[in-house]
JSON list of C-alpha atoms in Angstrom, two decimals:
[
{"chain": "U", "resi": 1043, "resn": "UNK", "atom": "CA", "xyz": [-37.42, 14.90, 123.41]},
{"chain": "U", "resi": 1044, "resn": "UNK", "atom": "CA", "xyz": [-38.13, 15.35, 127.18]},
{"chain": "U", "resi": 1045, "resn": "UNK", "atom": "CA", "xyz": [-36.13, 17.39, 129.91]},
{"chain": "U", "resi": 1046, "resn": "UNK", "atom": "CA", "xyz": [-35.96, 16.89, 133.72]},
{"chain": "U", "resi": 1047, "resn": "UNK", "atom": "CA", "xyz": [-33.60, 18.25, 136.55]},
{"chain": "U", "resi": 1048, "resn": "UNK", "atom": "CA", "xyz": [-31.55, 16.62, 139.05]},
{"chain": "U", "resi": 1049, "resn": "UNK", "atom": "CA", "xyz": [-30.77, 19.98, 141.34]},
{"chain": "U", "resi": 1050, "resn": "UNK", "atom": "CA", "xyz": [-28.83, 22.15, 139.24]},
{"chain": "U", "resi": 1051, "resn": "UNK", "atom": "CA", "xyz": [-28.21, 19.37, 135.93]},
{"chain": "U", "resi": 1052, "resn": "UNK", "atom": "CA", "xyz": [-30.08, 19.76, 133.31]},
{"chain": "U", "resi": 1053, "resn": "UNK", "atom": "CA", "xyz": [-30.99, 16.21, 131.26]},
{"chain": "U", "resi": 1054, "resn": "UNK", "atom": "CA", "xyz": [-32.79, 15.60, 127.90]},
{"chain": "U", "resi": 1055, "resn": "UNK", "atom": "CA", "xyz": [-33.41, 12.71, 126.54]},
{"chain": "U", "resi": 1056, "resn": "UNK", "atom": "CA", "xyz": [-32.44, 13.50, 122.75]},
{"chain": "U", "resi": 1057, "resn": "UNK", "atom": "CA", "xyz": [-34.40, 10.93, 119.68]},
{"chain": "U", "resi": 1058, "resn": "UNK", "atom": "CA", "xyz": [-31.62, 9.55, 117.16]},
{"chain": "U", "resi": 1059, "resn": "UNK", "atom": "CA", "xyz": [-35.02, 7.79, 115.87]},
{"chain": "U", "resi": 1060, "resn": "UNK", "atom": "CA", "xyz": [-36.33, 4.49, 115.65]},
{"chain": "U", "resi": 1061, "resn": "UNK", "atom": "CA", "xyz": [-35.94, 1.35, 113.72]},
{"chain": "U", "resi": 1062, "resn": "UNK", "atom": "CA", "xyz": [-37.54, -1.35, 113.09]},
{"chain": "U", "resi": 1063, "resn": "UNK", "atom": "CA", "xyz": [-36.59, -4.42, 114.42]},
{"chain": "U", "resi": 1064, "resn": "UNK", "atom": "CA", "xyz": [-37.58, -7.82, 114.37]},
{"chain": "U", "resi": 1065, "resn": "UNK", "atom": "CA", "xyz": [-39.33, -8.65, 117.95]},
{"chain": "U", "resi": 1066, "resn": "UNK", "atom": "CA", "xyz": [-37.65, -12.06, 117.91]},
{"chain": "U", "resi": 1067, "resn": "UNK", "atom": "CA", "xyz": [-33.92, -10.45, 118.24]},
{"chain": "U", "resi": 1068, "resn": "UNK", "atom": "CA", "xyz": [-35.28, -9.20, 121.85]},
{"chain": "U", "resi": 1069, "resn": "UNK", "atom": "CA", "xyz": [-35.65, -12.85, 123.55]},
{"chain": "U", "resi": 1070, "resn": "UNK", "atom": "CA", "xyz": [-33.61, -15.12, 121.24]},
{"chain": "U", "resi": 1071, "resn": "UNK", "atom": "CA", "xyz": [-33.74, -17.98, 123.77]},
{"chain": "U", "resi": 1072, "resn": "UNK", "atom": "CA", "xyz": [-37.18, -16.97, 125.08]},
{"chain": "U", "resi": 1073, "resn": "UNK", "atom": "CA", "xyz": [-40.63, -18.81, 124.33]},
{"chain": "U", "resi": 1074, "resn": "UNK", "atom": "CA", "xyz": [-42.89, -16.67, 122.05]},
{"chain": "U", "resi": 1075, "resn": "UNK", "atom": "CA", "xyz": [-45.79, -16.61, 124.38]},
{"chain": "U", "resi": 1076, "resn": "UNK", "atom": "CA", "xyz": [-43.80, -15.93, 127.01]},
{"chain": "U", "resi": 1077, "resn": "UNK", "atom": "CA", "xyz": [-42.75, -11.97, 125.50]},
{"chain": "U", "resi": 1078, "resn": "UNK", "atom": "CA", "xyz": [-45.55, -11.52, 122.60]},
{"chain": "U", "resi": 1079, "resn": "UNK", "atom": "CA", "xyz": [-47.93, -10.02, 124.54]},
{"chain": "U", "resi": 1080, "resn": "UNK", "atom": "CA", "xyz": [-45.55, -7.36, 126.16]},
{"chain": "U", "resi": 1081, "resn": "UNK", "atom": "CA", "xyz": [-43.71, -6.21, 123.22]},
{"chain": "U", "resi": 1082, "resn": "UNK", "atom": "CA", "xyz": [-45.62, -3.84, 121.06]},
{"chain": "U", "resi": 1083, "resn": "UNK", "atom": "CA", "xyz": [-45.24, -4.28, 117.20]},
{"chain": "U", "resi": 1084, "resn": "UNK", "atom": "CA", "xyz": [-45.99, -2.47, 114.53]},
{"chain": "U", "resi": 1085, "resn": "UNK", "atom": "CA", "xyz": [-48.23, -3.67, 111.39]},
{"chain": "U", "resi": 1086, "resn": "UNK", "atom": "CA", "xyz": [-45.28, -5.47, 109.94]},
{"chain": "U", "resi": 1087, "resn": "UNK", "atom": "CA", "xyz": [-44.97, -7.49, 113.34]},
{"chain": "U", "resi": 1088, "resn": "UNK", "atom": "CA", "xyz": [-41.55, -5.22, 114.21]},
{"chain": "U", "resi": 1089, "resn": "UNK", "atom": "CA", "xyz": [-40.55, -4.52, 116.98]},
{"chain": "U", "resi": 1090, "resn": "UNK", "atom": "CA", "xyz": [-40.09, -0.15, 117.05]},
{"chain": "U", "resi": 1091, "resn": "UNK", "atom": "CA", "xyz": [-37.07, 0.59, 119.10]},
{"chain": "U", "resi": 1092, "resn": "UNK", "atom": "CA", "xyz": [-36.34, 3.98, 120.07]},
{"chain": "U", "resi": 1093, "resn": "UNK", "atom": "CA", "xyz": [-32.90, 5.42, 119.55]},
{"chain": "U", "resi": 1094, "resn": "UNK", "atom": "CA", "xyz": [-32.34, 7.70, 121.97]},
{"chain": "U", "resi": 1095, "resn": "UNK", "atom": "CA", "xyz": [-29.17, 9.81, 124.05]},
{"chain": "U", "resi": 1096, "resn": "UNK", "atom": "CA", "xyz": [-28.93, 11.59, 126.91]},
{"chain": "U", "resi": 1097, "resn": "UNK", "atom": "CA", "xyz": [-27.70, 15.29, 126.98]},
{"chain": "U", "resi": 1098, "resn": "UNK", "atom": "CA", "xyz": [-26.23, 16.64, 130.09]},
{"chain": "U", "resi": 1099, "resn": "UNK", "atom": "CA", "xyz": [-25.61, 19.90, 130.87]},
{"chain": "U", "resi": 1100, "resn": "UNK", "atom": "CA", "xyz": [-23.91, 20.63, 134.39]},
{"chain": "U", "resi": 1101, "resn": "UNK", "atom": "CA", "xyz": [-23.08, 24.35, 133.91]},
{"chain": "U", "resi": 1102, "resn": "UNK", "atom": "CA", "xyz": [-20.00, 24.60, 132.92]},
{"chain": "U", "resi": 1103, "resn": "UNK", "atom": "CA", "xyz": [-19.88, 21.32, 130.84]},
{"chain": "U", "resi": 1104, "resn": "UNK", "atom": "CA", "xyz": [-22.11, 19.65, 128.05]},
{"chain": "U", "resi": 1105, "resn": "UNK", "atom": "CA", "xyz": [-22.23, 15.54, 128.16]},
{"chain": "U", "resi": 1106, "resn": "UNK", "atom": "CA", "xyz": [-23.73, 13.62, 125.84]},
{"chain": "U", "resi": 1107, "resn": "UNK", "atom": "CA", "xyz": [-24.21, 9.66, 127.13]},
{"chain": "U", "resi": 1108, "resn": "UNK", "atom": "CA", "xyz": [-24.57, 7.40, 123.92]},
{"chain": "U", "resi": 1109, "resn": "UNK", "atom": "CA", "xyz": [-24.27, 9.26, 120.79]},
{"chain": "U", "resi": 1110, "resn": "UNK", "atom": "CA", "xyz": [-27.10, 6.94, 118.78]},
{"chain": "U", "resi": 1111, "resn": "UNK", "atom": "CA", "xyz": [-26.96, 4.85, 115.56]},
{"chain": "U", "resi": 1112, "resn": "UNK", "atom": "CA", "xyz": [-26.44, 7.34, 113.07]},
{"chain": "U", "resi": 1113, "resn": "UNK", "atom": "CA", "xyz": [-26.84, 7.30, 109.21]},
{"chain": "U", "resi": 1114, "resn": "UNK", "atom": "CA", "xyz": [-23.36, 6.23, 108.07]},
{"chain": "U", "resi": 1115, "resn": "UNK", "atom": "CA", "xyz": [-23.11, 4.00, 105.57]},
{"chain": "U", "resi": 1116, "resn": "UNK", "atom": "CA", "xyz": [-21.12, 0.71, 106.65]},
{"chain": "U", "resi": 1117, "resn": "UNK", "atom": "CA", "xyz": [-23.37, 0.93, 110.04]},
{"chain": "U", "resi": 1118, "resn": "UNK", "atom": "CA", "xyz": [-24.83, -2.24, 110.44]},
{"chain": "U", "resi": 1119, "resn": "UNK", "atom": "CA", "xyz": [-28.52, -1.28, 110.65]},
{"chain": "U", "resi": 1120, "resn": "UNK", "atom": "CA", "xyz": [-29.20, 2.23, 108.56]},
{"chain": "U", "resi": 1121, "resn": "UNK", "atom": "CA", "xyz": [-30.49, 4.63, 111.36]},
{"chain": "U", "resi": 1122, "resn": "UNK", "atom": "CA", "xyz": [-32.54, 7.62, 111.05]},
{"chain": "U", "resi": 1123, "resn": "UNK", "atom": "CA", "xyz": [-29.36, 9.53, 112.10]},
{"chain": "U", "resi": 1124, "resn": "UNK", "atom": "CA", "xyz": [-31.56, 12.05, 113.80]},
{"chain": "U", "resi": 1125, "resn": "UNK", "atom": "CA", "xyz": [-29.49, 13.05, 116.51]},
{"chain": "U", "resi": 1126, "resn": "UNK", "atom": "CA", "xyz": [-27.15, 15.79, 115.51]},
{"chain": "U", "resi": 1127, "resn": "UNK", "atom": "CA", "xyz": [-30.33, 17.69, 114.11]},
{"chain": "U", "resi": 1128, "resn": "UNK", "atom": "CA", "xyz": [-32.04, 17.38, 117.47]},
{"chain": "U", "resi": 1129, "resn": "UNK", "atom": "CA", "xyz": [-28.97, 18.23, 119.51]},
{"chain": "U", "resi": 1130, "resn": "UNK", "atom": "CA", "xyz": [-28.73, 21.64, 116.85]},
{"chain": "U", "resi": 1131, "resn": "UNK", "atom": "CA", "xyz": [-32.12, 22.21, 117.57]},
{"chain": "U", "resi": 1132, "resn": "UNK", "atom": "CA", "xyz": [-31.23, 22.28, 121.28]},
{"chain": "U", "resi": 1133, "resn": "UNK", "atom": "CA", "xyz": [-28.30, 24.08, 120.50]},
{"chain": "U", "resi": 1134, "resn": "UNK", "atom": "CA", "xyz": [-25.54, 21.62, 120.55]},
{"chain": "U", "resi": 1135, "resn": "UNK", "atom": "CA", "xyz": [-23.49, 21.72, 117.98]},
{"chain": "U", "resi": 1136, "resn": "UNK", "atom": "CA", "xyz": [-21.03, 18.77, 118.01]},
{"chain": "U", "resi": 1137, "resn": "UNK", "atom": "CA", "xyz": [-17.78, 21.32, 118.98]},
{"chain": "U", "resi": 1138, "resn": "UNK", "atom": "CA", "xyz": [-19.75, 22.05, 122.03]},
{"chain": "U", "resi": 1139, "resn": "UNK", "atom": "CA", "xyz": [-19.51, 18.51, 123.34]},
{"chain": "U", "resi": 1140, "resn": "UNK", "atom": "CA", "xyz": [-17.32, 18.30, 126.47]},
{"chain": "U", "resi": 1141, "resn": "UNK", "atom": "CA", "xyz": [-17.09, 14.97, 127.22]},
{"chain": "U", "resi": 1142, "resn": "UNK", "atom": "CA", "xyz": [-19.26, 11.60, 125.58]},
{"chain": "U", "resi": 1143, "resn": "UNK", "atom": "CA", "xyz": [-20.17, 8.59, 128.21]},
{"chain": "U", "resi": 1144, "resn": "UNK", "atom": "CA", "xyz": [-20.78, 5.18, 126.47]},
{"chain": "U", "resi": 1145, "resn": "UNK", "atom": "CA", "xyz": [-23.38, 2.84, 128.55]},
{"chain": "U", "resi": 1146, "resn": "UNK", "atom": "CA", "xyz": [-21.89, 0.12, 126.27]},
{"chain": "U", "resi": 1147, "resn": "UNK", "atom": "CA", "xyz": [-19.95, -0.84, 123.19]},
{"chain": "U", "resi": 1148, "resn": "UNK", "atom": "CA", "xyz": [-23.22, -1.60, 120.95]},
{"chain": "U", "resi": 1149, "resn": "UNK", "atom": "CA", "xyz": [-23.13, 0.11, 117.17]},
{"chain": "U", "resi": 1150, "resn": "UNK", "atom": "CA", "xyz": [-26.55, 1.76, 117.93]},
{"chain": "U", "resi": 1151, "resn": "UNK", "atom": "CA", "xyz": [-24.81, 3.52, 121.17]},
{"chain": "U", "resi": 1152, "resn": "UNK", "atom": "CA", "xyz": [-21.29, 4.77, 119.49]},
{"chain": "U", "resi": 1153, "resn": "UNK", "atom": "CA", "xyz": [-22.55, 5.83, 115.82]},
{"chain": "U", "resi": 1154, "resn": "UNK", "atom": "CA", "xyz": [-22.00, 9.11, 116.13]},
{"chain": "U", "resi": 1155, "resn": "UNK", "atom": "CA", "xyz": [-18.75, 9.58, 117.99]},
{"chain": "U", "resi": 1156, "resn": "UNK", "atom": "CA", "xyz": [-17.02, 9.90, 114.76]},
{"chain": "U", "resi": 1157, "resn": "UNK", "atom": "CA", "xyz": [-17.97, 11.76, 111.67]},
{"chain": "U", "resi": 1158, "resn": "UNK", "atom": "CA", "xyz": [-17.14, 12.43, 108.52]},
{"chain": "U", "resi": 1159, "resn": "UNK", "atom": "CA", "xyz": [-16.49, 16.60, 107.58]},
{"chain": "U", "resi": 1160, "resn": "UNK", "atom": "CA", "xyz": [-16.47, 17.51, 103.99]},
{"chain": "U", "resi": 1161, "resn": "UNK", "atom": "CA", "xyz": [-16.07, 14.18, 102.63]}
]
């Protein structure tokens, strides 16, 4: 997690983790030489992508922009689900949420708009 102001907003850029993923999804259509030696890869020849949100605070209002991956089962790719723990340990809890900004409809940017209580 890293922090930076923008006059009186405070940002952080808040980890949901990182997955693996395979460093041909990136550039479907694109000639292997053309990315390899640009995209770093782990020992397995993944691709690590990091999972990460943006909390907002303005004040008066907390914003969250994405809201990560998540853990749930029936996501398509099993996340880390680390973002609720790192927005606690920020002190967010997920009542304290004002508002939620979505940069796009991709799984690993809504997971954790909904969640399951008890149950």
């Amino acid at each position: 997690m890293f922090g930076f102001r923008v006059g009186s907003i405070e940002l952080t850029v808040v980890s949901d983790g990182t997955m693996p993923l395979p460093a041909e999804a990136l550039f479907p259509k694109g000639k292997r030489n053309e990315w390899e030696s640009a995209i770093p890869r782990d020992a397995n020849g993944q691709f690590v992508a990091g999972l990460n949100s943006l909390l907002v605070r303005t004040g008066n209002q907390t914003i969250v922009v994405d809201t990560g991956a998540s853990n749930k089962a029936g996501a398509p790719r099993r996340a880390p689900g680390e973002l609720l723990d790192n927005l606690k340990s920020l002190g967010v809890e997920p009542g304290d949420v004002d508002l939620v900004i979505l940069t796009h409809g991709h799984w690993d940017h809504y997971g954790w708009n909904t969640r399951e209580v008890n149950g």
